[in-house]
PDB file of C-alpha atoms and ligand atoms in Angstrom:
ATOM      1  CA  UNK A   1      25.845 -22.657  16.723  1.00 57.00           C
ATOM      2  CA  UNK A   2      26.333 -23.129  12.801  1.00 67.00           C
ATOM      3  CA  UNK A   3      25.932 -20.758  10.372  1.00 67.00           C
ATOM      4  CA  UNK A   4      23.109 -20.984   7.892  1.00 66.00           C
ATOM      5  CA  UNK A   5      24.599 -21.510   4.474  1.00 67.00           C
ATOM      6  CA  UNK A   6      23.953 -18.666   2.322  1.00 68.00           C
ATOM      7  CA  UNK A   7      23.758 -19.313  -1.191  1.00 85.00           C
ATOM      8  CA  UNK A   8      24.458 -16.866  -3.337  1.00 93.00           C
ATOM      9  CA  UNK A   9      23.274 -16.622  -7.312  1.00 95.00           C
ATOM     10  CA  UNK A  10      26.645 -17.399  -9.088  1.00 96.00           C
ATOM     11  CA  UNK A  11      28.343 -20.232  -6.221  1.00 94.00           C
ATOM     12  CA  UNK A  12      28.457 -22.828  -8.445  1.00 93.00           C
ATOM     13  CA  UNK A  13      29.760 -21.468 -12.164  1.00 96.00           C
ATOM     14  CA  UNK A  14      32.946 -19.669 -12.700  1.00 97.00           C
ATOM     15  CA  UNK A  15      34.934 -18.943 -15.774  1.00 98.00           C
ATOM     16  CA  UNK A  16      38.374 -19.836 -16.197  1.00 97.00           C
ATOM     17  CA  UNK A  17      40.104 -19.259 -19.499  1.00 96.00           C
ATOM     18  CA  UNK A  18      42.836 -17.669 -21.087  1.00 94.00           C
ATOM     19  CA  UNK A  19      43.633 -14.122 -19.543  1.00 95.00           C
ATOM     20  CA  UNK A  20      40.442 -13.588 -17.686  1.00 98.00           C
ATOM     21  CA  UNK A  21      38.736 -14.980 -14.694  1.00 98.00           C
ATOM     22  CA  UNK A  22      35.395 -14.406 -13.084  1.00 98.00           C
ATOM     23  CA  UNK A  23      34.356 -15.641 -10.193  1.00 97.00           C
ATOM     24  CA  UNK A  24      32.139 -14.673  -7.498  1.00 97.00           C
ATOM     25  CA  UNK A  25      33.094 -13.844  -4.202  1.00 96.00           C
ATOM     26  CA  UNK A  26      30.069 -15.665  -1.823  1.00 93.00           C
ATOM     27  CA  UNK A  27      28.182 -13.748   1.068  1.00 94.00           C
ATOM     28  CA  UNK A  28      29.741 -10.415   1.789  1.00 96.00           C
ATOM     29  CA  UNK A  29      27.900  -7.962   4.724  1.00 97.00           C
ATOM     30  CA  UNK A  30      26.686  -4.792   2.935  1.00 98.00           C
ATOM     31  CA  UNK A  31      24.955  -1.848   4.551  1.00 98.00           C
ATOM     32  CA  UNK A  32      23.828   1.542   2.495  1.00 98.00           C
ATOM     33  CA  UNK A  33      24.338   4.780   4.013  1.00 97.00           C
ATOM     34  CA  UNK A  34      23.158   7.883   4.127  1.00 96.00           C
ATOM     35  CA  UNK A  35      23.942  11.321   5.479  1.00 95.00           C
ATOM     36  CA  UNK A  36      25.728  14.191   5.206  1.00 95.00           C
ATOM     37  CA  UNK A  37      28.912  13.056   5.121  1.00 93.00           C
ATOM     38  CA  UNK A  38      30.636  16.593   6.066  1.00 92.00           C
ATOM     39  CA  UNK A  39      28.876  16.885   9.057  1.00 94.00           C
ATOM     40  CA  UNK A  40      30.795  15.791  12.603  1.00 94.00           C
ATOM     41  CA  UNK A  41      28.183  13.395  13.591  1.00 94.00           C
ATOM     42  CA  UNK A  42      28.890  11.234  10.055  1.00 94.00           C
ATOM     43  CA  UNK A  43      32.716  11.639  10.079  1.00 93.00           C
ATOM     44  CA  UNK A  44      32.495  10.803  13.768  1.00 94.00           C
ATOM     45  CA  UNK A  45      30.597   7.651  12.926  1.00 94.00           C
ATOM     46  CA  UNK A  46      32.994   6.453   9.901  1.00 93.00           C
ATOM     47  CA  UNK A  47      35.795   6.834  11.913  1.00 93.00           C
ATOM     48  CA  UNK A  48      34.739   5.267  15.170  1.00 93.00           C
ATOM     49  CA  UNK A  49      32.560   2.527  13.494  1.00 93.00           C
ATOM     50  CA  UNK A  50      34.919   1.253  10.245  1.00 92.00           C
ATOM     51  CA  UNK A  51      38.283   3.307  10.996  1.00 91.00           C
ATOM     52  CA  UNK A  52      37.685   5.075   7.774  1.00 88.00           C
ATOM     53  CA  UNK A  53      37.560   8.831   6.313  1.00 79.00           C
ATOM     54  CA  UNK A  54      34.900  10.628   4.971  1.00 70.00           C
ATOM     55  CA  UNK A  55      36.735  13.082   2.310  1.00 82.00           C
ATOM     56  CA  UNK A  56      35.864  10.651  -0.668  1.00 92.00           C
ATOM     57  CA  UNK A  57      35.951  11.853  -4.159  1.00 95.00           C
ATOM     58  CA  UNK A  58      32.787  11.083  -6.312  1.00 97.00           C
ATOM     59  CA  UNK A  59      33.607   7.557  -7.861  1.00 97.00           C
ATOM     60  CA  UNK A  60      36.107   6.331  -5.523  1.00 97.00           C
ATOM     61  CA  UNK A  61      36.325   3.970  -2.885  1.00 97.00           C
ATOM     62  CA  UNK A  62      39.116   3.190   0.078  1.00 96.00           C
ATOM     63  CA  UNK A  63      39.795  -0.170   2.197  1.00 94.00           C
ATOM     64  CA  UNK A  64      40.585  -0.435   5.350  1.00 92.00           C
ATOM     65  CA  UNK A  65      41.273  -4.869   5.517  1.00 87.00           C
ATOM     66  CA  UNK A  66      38.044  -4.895   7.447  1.00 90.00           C
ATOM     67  CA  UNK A  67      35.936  -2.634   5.461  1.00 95.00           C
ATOM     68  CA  UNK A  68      35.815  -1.608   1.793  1.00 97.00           C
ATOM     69  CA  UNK A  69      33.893   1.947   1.488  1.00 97.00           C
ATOM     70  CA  UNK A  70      32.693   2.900  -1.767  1.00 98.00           C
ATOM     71  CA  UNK A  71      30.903   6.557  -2.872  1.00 97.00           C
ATOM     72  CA  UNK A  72      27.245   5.887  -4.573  1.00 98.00           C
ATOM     73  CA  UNK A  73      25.993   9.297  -4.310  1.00 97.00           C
ATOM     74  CA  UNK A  74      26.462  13.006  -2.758  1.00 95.00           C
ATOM     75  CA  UNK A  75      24.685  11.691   0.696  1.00 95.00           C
ATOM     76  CA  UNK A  76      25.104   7.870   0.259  1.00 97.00           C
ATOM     77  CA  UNK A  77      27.694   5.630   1.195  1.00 97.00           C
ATOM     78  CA  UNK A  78      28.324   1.370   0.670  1.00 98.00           C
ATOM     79  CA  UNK A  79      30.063  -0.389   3.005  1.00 97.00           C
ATOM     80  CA  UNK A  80      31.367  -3.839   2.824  1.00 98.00           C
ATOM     81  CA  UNK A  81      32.358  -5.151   6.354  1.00 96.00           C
ATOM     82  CA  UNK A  82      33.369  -8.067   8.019  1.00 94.00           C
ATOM     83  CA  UNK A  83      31.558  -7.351  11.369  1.00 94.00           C
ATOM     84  CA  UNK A  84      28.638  -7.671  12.546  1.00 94.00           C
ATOM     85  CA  UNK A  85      26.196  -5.305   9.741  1.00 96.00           C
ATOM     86  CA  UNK A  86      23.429  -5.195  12.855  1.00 96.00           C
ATOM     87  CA  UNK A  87      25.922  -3.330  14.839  1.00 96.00           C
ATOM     88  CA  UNK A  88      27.009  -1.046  12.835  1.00 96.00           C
ATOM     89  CA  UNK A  89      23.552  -0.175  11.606  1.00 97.00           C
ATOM     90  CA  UNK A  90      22.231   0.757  15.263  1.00 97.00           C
ATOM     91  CA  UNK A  91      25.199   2.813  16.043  1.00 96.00           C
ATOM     92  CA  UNK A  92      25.497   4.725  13.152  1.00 96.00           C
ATOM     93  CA  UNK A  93      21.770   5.082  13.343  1.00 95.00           C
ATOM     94  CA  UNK A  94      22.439   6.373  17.286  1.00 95.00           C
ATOM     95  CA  UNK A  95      25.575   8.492  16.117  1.00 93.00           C
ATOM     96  CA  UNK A  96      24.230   9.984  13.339  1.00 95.00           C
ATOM     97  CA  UNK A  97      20.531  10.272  13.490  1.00 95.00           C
ATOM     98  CA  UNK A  98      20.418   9.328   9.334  1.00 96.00           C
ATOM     99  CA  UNK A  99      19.685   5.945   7.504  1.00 96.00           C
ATOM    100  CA  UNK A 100      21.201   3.259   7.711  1.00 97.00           C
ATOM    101  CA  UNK A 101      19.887  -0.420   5.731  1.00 98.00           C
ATOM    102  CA  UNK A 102      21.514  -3.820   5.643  1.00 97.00           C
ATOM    103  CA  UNK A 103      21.517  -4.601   1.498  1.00 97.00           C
ATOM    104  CA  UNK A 104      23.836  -7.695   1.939  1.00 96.00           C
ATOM    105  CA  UNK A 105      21.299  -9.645   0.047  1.00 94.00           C
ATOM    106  CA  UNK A 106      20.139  -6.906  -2.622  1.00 96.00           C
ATOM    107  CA  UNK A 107      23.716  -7.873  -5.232  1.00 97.00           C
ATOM    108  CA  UNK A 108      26.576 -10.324  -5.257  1.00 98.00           C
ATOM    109  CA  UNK A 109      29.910  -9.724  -6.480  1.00 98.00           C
ATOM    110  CA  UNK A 110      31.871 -10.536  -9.345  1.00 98.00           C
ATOM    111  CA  UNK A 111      35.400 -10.821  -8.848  1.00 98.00           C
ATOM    112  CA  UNK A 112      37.117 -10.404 -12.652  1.00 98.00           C
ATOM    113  CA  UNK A 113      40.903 -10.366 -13.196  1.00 98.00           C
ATOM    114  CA  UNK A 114      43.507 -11.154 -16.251  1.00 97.00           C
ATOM    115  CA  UNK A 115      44.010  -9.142 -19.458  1.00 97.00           C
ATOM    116  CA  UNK A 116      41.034  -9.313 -20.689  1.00 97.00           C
ATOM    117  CA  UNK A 117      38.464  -7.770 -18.184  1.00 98.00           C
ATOM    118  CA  UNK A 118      39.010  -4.489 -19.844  1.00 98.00           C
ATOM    119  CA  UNK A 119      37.614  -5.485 -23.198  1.00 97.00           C
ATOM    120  CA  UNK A 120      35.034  -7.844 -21.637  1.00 98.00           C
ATOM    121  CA  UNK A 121      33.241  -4.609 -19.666  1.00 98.00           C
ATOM    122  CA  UNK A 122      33.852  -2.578 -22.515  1.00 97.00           C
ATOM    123  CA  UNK A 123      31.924  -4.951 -24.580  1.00 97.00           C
ATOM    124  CA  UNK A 124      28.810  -4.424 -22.737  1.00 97.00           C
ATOM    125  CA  UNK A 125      29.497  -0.463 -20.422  1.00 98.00           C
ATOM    126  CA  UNK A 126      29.402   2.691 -22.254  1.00 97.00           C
ATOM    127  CA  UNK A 127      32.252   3.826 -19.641  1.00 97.00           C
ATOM    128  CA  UNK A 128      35.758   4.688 -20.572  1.00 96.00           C
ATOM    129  CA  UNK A 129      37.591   1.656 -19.480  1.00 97.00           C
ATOM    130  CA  UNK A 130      40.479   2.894 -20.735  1.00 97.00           C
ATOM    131  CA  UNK A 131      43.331   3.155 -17.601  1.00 96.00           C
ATOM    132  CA  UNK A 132      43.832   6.686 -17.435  1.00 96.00           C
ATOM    133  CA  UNK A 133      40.014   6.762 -17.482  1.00 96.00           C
ATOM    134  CA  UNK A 134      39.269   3.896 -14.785  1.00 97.00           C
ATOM    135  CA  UNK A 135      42.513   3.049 -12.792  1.00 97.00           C
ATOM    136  CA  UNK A 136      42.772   1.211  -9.322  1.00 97.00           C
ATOM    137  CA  UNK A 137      40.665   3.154  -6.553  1.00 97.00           C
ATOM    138  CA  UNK A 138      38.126   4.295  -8.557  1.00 98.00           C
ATOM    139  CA  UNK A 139      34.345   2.798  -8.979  1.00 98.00           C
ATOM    140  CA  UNK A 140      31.629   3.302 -11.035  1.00 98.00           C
ATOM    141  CA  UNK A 141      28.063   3.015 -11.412  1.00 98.00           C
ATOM    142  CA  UNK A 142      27.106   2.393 -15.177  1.00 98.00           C
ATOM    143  CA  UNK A 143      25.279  -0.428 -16.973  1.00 97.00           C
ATOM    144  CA  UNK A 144      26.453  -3.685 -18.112  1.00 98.00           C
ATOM    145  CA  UNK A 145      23.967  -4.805 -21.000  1.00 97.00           C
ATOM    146  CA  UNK A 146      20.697  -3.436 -19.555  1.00 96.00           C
ATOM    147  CA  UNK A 147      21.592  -4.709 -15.920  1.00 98.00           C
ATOM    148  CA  UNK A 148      23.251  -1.607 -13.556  1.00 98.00           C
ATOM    149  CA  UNK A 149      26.593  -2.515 -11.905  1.00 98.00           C
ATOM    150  CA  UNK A 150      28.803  -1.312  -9.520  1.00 98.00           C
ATOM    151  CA  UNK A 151      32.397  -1.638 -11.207  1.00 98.00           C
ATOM    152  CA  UNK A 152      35.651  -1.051  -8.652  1.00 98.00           C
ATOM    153  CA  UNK A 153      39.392  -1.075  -9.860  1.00 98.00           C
ATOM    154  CA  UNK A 154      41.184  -3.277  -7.419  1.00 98.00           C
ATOM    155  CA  UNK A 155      44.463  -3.181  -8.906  1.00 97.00           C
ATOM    156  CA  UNK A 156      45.612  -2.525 -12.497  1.00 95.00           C
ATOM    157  CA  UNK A 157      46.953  -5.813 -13.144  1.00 95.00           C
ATOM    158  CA  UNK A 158      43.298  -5.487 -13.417  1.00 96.00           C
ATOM    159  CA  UNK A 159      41.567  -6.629 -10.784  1.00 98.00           C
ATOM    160  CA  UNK A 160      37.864  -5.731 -10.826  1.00 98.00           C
ATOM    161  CA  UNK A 161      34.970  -6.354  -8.673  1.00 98.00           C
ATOM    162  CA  UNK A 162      31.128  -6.383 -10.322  1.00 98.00           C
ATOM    163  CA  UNK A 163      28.169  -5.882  -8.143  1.00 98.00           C
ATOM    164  CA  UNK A 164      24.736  -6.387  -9.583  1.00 98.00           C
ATOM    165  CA  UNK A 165      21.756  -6.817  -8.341  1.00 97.00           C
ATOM    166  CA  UNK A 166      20.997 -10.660  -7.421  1.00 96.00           C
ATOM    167  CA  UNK A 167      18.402 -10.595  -9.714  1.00 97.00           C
ATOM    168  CA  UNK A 168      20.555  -9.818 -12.504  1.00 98.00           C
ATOM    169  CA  UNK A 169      23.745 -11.773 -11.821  1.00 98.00           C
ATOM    170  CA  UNK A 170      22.624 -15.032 -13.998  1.00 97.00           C
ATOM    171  CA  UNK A 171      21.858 -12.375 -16.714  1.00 98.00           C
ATOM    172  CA  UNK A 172      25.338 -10.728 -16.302  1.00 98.00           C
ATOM    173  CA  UNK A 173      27.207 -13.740 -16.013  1.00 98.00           C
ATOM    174  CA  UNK A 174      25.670 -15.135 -19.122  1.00 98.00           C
ATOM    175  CA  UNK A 175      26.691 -11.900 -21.068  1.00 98.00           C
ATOM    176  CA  UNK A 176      30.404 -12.155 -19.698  1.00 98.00           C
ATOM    177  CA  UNK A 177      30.834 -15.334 -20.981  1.00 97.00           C
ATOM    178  CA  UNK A 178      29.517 -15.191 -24.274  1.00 97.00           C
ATOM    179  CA  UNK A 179      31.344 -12.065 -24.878  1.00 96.00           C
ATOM    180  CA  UNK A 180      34.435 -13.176 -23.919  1.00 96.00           C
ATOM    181  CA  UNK A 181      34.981 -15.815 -26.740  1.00 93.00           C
ATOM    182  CA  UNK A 182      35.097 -12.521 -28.748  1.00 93.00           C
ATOM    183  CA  UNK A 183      37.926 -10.364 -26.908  1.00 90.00           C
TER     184      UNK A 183
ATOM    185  CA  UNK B   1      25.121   8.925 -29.090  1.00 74.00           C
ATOM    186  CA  UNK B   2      26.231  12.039 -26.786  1.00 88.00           C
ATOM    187  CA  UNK B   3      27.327  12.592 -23.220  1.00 95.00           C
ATOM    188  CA  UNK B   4      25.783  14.226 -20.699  1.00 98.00           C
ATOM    189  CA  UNK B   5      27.296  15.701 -17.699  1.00 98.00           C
ATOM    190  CA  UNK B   6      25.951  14.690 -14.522  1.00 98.00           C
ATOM    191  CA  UNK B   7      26.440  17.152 -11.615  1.00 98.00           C
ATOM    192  CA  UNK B   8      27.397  14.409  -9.301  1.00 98.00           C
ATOM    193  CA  UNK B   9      29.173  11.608 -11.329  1.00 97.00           C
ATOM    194  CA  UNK B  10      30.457  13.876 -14.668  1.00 97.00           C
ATOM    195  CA  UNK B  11      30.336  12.968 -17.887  1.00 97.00           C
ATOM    196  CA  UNK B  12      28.443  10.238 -18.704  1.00 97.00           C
ATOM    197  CA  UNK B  13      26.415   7.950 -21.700  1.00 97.00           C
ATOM    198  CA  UNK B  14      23.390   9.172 -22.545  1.00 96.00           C
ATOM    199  CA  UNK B  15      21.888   5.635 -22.285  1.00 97.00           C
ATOM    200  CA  UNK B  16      22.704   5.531 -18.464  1.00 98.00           C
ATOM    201  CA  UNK B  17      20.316   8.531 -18.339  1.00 98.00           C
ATOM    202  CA  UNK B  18      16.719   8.941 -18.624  1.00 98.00           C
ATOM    203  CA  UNK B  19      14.265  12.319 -19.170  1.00 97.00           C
ATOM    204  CA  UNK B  20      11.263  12.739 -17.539  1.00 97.00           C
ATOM    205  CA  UNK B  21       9.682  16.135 -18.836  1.00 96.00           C
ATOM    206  CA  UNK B  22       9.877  19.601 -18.361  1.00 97.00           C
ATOM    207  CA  UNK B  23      11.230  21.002 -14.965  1.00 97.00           C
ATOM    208  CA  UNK B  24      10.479  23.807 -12.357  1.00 96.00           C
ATOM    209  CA  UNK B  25       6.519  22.775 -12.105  1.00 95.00           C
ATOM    210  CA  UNK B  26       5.888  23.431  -8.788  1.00 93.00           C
ATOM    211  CA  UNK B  27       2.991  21.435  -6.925  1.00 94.00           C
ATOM    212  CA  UNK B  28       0.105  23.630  -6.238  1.00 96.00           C
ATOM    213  CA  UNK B  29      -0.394  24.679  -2.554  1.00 96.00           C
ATOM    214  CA  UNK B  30      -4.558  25.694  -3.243  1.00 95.00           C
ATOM    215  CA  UNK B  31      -5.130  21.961  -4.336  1.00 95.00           C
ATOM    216  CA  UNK B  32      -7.861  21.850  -2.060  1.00 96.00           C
ATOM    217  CA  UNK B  33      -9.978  24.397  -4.126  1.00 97.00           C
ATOM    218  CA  UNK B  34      -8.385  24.146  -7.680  1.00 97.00           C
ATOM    219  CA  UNK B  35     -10.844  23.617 -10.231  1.00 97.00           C
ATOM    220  CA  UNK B  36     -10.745  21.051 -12.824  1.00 97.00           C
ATOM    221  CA  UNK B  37      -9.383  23.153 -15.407  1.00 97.00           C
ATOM    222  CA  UNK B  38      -6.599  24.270 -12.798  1.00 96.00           C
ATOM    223  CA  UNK B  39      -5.938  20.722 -12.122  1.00 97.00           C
ATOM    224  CA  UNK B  40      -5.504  20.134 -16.027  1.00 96.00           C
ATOM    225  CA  UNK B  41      -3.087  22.584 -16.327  1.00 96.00           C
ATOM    226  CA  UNK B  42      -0.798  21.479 -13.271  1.00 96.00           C
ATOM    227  CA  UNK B  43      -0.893  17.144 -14.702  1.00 96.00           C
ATOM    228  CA  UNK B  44      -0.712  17.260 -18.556  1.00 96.00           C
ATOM    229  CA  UNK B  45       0.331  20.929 -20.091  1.00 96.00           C
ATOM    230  CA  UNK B  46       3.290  21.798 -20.855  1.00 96.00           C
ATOM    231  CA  UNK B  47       5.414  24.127 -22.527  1.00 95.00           C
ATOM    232  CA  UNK B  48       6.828  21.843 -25.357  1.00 94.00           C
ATOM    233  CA  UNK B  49       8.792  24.530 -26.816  1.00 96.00           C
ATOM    234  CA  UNK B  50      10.696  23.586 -30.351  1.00 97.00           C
ATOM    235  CA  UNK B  51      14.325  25.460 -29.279  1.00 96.00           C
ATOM    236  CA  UNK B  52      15.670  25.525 -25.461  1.00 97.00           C
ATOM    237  CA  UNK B  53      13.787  23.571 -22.987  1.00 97.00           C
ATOM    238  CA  UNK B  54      14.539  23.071 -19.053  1.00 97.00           C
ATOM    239  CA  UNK B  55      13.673  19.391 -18.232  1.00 97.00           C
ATOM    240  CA  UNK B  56      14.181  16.967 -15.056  1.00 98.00           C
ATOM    241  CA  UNK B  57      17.163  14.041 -15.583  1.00 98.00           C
ATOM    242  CA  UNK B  58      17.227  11.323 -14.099  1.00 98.00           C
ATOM    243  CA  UNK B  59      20.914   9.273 -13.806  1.00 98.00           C
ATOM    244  CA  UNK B  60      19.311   5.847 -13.515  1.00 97.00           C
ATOM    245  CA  UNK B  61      22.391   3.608 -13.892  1.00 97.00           C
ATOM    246  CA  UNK B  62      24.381   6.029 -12.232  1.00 97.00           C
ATOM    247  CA  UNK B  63      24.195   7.873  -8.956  1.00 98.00           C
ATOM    248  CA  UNK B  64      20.143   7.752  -9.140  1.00 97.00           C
ATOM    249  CA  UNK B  65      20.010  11.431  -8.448  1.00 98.00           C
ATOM    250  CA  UNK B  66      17.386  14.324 -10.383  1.00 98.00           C
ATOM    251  CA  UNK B  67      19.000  17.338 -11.811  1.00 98.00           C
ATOM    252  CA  UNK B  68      18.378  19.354 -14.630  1.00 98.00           C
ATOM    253  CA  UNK B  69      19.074  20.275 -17.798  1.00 98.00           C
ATOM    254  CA  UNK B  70      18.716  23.472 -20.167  1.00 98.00           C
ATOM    255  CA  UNK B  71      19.274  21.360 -23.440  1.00 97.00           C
ATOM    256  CA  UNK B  72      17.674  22.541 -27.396  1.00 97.00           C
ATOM    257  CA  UNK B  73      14.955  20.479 -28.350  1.00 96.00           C
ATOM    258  CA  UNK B  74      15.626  20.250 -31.982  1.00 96.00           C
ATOM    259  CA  UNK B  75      19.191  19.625 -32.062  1.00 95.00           C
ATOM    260  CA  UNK B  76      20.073  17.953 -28.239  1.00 94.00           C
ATOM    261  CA  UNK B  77      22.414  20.433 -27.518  1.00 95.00           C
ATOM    262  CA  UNK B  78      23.129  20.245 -23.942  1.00 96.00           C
ATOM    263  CA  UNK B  79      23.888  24.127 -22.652  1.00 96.00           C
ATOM    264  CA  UNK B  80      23.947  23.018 -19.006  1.00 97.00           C
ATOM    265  CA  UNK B  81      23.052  20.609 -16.610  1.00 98.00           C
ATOM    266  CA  UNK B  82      22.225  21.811 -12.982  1.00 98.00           C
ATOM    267  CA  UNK B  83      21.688  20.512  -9.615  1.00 98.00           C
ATOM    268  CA  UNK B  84      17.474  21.011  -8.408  1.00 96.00           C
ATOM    269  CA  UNK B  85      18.844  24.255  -5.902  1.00 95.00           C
ATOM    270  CA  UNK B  86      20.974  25.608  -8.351  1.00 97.00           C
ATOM    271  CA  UNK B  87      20.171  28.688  -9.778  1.00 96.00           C
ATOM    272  CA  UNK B  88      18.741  28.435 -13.537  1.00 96.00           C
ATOM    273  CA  UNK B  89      21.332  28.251 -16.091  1.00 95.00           C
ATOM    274  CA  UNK B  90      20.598  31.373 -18.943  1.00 94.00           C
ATOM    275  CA  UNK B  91      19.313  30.254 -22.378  1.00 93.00           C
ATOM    276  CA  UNK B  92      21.429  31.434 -25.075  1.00 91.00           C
ATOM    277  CA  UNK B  93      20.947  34.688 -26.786  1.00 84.00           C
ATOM    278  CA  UNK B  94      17.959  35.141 -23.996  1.00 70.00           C
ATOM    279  CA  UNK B  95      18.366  37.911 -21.308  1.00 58.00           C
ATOM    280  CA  UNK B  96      15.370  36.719 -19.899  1.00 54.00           C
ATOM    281  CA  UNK B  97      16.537  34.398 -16.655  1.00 48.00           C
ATOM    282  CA  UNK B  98      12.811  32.932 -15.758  1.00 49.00           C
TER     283      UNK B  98
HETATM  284 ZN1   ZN C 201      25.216  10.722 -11.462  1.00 64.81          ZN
END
């Protein structure tokens, strides 16, 4: 059986210039988590279900190839996978007894690299992007213009990833590349 | 512009933060038999001190979690923030802890 083509809000523009790149990275499986990620049921659940620890520091995330895992809150996890999300959602719900909701749809993702993306987020986040303030392995939730993101440090070379909400990507996108004639 | 700390996330912009009033109103259990006047009371009065004030924070572009804050009302000096179960922070140069 084919897939059904799933369009997301940025497929058909990128930008391309001079020491930065943005480009989004198409349908990726998300599911939001919730628990309490000390207890034995959760860490059971993490490790059976995506391989993965549960001892994450507060604006961090780890991958695992399969599975990126990313801290939104004291009790509340995102997971990007490359399984099945309706899987994983029943048996953590089984294992765990706690919430778990399929939000593949809710954002897209910006993928942003080159020398640039620094200044470019800076233009429009009140975060520190400077590198000993936002290095590779750390995320944060902040605001991009008036839109709320999800920013992750790839790599320092910089790679970055952007979530925003779907509604806002055309909004975000727009802002990036205005901003970065300036920077 | 200032920062505020957020118990979950740390220090933060203020603009990725929003306040929504004075905190440690408890819902009424009696609702069932409070008057009108009671019912005043509990929706729209409040302390609106000029000087320290305990309010309800919202991190909005953050984490999305409540906690509070003991902050001055005249000059936005932040004393504390605090998680909801935390015990009250104590306002400066008060020995009174309610
Ligand atoms: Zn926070």
């Amino acid at each position: 059986m084919d897939s059904p083509v799933i369009a997301t809000p940025l497929s058909a523009v990128k930008i391309d210039t001079d020491g930065f790149t943005a480009l989004e990275l198409g349908h990726i499986s998300k599911i939001n988590l919730r628990g309490d990620f000390d207890s034995p049921a959760v860490v059971g659940a993490l490790t059976t279900l995506l391989g993965m620890q549960t001892d994450l520091a507060p604006n961090t995330f780890v991958s695992n190839g399969a599975a990126t895992l990313f801290w939104l809150g004291p009790d509340e996890r995102l997971v990007y996978t490359d399984r099945d999300p309706d899987a994983i959602i029943s048996q953590w719900r089984n294992h765990t007894g706690t919430g778990a909701v399929d939000v593949s749809d809710y954002s897209t993702v910006l993928r942003l690299s080159g020398q640039k993306v620094r200044d470019v987020i800076a233009s429009g986040a009140p975060f520190d992007m400077h590198p000993d303030n936002f290095s590779a392995g750390q995320c944060v939730q902040t605001r991009f213009g008036n839109a709320s993101i999800l920013l992750s440090n790839h790599a320092d070379t910089p790679v970055f990833q952007l979530q925003v909400r779907w509604s806002f990507a055309e909004y975000v996108f727009n802002y990036i590349e205005r901003v970065v004639k300036y920077v | 512009m200032f920062i505020i700390n957020c118990p979950y996330c740390g220090d933060r912009d203020q603009t990725e933060f929003s306040c929504h009033g004075e905190a440690h109103i408890p819902r009424p259990t009696n609702t069932a038999t409070m008057t009108d006047e009671e019912w005043g009371d509990y929706v729209f009065f409040r302390s609106n001190p000029k000087g320290y004030h305990r309010e309800r924070w919202l991190h909005d572009h953050g984490c999305r979690r409540w906690f509070n804050a003991l902050r001055h009302t005249v000059t936005d000096e932040f004393v504390a923030t605090y998680k909801v179960q935390d015990p009250r922070p104590q306002i400066p140069g008060d020995g009174d802890q309610s």
